[in-house]
Short mmCIF file of N, CA, C and O in Angstrom, two decimals:
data_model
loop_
_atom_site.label_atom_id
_atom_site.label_comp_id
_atom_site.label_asym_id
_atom_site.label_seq_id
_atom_site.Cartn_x
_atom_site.Cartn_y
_atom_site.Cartn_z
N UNK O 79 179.07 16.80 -121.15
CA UNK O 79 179.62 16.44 -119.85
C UNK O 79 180.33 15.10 -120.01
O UNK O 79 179.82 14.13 -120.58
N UNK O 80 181.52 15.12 -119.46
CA UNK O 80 182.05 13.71 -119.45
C UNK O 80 182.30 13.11 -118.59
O UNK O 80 182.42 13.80 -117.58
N UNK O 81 182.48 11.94 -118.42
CA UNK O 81 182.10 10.83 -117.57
C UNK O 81 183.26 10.85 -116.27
O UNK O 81 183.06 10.06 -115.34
N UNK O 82 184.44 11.75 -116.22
CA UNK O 82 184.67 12.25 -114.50
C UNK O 82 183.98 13.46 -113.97
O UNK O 82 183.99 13.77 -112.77
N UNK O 83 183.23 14.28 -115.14
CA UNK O 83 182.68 14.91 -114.24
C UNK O 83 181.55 14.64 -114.10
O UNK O 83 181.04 15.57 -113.47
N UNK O 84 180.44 13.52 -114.43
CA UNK O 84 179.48 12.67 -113.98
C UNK O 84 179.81 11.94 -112.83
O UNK O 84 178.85 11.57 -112.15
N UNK O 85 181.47 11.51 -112.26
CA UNK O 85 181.75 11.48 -111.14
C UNK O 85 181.66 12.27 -110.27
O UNK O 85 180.93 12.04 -109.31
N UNK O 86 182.28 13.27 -110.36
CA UNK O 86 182.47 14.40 -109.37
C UNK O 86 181.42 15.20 -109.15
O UNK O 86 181.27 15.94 -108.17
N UNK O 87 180.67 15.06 -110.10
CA UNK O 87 178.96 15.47 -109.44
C UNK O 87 178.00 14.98 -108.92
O UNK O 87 177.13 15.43 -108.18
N UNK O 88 178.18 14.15 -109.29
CA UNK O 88 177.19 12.03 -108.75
C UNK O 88 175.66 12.21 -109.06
O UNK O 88 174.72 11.86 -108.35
N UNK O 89 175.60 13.11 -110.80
CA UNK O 89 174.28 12.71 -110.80
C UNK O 89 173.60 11.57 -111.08
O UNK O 89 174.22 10.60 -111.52
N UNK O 90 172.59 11.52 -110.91
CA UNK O 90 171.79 9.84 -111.08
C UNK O 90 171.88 9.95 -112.54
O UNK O 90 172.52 9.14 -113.21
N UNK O 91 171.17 11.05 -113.11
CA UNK O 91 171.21 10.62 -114.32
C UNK O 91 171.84 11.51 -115.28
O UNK O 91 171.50 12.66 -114.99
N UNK O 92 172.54 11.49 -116.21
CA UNK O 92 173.11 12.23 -116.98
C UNK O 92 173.61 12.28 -118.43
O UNK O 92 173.64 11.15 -118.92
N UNK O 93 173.83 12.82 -118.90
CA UNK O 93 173.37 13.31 -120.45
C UNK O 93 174.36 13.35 -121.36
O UNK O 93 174.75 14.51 -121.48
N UNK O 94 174.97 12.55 -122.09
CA UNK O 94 176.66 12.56 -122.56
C UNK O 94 175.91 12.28 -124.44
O UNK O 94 174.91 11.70 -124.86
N UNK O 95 177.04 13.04 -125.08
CA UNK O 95 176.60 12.94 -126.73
C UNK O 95 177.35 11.83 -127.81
O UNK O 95 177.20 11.57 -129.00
N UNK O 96 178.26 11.32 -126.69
CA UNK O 96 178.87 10.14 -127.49
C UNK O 96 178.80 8.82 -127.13
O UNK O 96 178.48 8.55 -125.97
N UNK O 97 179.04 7.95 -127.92
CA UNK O 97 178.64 6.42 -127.14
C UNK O 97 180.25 6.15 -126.26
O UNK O 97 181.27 6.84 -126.38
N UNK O 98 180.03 4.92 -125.39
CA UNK O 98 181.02 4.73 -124.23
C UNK O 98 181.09 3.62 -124.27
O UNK O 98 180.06 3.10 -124.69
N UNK O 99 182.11 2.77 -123.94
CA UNK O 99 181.82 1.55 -123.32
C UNK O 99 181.67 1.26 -122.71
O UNK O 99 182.19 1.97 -121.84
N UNK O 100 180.83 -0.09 -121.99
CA UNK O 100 180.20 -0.40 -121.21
C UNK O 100 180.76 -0.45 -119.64
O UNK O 100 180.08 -0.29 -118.63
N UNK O 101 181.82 -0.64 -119.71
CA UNK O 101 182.23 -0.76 -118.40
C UNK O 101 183.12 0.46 -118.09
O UNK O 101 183.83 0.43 -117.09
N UNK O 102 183.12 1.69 -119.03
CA UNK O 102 183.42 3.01 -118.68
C UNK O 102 181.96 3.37 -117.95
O UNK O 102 182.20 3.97 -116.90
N UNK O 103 180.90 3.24 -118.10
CA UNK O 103 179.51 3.78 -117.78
C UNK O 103 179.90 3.16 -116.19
O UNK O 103 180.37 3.90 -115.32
N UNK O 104 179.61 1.56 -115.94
CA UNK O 104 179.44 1.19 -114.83
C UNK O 104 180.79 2.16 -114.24
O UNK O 104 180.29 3.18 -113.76
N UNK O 105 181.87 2.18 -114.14
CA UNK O 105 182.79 2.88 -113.46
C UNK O 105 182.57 4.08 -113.35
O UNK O 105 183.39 4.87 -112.88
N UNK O 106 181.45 4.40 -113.76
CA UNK O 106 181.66 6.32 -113.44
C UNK O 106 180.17 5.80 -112.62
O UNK O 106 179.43 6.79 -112.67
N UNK O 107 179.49 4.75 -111.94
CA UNK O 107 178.59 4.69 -110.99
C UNK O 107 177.71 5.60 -110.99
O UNK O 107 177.58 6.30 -109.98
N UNK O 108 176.68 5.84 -112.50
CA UNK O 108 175.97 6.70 -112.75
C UNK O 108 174.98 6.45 -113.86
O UNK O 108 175.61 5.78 -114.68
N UNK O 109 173.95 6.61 -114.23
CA UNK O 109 173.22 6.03 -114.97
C UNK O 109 173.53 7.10 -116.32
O UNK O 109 174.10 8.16 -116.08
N UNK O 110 173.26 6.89 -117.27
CA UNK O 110 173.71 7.49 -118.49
C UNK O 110 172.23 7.21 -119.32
O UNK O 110 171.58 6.17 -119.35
N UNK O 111 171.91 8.73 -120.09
CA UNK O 111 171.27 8.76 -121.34
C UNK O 111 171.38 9.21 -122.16
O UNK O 111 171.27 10.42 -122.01
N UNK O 112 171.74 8.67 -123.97
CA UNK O 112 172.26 9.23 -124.81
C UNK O 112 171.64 10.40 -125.31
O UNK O 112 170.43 10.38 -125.51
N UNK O 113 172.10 11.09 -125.45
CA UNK O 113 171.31 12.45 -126.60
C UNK O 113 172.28 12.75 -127.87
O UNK O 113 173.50 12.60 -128.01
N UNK O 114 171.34 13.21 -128.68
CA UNK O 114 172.66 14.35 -129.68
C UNK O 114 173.11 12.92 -130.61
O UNK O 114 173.70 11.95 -130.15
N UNK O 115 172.55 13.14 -132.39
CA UNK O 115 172.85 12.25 -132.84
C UNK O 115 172.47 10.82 -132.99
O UNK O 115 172.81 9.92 -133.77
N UNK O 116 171.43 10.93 -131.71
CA UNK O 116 170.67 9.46 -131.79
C UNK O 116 169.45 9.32 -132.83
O UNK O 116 168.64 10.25 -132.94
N UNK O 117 169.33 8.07 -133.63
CA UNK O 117 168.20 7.95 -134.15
C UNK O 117 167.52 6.22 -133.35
O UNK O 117 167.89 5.67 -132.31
N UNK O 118 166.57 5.86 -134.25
CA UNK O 118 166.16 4.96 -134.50
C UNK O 118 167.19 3.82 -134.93
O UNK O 118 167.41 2.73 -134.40
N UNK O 119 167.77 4.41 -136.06
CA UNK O 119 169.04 3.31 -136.68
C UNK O 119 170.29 2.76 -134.88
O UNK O 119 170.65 1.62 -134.58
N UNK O 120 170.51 3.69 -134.35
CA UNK O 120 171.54 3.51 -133.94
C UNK O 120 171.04 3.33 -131.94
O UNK O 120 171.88 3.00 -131.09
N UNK O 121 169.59 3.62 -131.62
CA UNK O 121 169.48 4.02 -130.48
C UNK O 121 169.42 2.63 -129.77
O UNK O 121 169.64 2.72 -128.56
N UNK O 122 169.14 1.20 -130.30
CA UNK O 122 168.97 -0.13 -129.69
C UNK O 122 170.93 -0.21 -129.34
O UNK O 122 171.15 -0.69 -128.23
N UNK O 123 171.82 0.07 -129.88
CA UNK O 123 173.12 -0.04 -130.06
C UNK O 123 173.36 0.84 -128.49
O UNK O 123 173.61 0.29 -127.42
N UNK O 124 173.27 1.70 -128.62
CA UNK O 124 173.16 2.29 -127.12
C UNK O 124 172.37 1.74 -125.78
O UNK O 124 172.80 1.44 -124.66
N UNK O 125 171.22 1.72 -126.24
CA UNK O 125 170.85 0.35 -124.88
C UNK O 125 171.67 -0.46 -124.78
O UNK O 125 172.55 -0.29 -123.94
N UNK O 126 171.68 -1.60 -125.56
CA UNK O 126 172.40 -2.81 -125.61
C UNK O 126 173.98 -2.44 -124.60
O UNK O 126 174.65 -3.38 -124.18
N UNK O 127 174.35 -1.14 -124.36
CA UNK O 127 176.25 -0.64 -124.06
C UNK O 127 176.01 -0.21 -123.09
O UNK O 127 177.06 0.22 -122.61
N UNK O 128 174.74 0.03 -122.08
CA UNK O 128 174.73 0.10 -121.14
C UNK O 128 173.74 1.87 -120.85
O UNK O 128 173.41 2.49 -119.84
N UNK O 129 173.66 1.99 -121.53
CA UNK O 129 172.62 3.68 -121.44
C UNK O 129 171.50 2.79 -120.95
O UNK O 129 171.12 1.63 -121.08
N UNK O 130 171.11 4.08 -120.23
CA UNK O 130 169.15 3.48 -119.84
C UNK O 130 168.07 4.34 -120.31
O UNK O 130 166.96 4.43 -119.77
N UNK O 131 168.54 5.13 -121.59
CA UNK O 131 168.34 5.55 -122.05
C UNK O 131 168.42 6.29 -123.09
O UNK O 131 169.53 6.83 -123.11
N UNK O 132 167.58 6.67 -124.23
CA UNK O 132 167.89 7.50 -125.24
C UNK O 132 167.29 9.01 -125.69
O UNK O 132 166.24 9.24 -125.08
N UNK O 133 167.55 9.72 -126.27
CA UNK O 133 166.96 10.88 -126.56
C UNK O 133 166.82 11.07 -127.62
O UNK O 133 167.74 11.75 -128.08
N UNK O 134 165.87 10.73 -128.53
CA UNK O 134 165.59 10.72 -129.90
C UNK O 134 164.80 12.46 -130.33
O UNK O 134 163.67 12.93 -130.15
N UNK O 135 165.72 12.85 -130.76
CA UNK O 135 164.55 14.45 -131.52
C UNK O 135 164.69 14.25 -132.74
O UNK O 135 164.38 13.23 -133.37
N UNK O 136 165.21 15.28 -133.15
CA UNK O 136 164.91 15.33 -134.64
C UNK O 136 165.21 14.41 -136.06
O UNK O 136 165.12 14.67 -137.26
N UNK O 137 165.59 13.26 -135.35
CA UNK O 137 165.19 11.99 -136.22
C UNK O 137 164.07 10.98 -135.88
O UNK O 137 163.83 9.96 -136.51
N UNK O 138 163.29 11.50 -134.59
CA UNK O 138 162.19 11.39 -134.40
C UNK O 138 160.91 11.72 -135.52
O UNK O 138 160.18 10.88 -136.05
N UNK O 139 160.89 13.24 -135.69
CA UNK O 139 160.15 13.59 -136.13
C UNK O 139 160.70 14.70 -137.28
O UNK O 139 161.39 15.70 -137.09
N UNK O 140 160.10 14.13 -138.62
CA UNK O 140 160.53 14.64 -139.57
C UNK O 140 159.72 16.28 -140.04
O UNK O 140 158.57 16.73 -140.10
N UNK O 141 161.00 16.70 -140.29
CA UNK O 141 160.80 18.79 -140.23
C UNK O 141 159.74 18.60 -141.05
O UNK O 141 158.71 18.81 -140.42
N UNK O 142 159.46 18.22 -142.46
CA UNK O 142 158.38 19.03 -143.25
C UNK O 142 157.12 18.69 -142.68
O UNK O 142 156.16 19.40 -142.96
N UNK O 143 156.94 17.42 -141.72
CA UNK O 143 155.58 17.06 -141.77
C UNK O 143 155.15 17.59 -140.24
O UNK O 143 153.99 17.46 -139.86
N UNK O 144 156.08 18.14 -139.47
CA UNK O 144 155.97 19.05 -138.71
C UNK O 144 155.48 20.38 -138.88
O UNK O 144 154.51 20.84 -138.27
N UNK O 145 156.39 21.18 -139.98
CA UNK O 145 156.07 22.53 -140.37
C UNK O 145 154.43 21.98 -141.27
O UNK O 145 153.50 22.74 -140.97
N UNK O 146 154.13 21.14 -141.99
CA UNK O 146 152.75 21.30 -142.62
C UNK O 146 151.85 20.73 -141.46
O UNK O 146 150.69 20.45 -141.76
N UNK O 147 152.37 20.48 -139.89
CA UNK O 147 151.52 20.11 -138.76
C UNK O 147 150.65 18.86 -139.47
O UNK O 147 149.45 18.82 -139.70
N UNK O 148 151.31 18.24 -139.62
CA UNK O 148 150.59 16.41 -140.48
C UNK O 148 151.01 15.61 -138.77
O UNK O 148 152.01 14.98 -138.41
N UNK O 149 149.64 16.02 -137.99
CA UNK O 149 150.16 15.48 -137.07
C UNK O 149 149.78 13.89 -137.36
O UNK O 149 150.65 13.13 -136.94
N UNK O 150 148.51 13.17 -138.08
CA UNK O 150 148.70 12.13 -137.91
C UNK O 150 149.70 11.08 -138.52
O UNK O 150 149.79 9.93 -138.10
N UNK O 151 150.51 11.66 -139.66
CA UNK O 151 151.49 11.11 -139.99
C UNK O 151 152.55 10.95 -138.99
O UNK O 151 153.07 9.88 -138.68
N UNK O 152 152.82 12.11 -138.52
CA UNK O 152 153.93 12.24 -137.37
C UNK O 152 153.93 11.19 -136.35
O UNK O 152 154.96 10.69 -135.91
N UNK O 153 152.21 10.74 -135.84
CA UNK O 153 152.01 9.86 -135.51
C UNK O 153 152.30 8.33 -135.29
O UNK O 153 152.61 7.54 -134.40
N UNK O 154 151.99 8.40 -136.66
CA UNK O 154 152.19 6.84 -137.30
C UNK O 154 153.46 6.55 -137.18
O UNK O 154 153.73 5.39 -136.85
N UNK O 155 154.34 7.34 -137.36
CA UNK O 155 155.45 7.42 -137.93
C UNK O 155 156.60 6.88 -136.83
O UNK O 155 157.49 6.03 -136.86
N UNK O 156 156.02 8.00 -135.67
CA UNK O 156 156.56 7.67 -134.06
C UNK O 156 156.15 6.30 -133.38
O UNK O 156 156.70 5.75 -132.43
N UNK O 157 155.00 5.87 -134.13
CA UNK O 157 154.37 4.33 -133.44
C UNK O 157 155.11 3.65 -134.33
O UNK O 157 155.61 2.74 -133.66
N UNK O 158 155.44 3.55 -135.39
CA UNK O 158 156.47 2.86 -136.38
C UNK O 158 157.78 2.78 -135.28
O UNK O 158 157.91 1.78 -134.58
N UNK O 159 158.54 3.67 -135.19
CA UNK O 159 159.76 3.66 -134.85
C UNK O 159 160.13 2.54 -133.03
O UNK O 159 161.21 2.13 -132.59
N UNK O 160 158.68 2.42 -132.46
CA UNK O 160 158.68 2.71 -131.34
C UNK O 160 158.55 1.04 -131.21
O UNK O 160 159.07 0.42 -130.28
N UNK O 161 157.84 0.47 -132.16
CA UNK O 161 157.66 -0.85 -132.73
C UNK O 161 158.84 -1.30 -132.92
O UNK O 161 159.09 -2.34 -132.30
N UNK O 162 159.59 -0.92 -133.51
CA UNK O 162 161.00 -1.38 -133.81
C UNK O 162 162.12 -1.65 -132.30
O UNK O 162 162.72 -2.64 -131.87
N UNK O 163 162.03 -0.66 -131.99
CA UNK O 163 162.70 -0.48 -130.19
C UNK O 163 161.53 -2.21 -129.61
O UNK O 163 162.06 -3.16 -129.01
N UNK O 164 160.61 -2.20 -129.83
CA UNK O 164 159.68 -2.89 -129.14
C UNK O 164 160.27 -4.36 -129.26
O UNK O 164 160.58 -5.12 -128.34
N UNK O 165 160.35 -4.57 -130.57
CA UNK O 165 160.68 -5.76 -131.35
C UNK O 165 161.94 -6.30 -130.69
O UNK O 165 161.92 -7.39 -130.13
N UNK O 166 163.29 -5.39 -130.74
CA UNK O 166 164.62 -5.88 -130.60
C UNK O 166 164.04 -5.67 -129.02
O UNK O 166 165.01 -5.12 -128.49
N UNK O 167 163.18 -5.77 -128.16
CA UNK O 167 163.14 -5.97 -126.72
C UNK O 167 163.63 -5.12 -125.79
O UNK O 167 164.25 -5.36 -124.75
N UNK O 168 163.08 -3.46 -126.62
CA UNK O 168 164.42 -2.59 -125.72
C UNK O 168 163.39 -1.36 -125.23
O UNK O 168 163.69 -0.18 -125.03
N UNK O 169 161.72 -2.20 -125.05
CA UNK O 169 160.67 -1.27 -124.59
C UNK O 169 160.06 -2.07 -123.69
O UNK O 169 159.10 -1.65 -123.06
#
């Protein structure tokens, strides 16, 4: 979805797969959360531009230790990442 038709629908919140600039977001008078492509590496870069949010999957959580259900690694792994967001002040 792109950001006139996040106008012309006026949802509160909505779901776009590429980054924007910041004062394209405020002008479409709509809150924005990234999906699609976001990790850890890149998801503080998107806060910082004005998203109020991110959607982290599958660089969240890594396939093999999923398929062998290693949930406490998966764990750790997600409290790792979440630490990092924490650190640069974006939790």
């Amino acid at each position: 979805m792109d950001i006139m038709k996040a106008i012309v629908l006026k949802h509160k919140i909505v779901a776009i797969l590429r980054n924007v600039p910041e004062k394209e977001l405020q002008a479409a008078g709509a809150d924005f959360v990234a999906v699609g492509g976001v990790s850890l590496k890149n998801a503080a870069e998107y806060l910082k531009n004005g998203f109020v949010g991110v959607g982290i999957g599958s660089s969240l959580v890594k396939e093999e230790l999923f398929l062998q259900k290693k949930w406490e690694l998966i764990s750790t792994d997600i409290k790792e990442q979440l630490d990092v967001l924490k650190k640069e002040g974006l939790l």
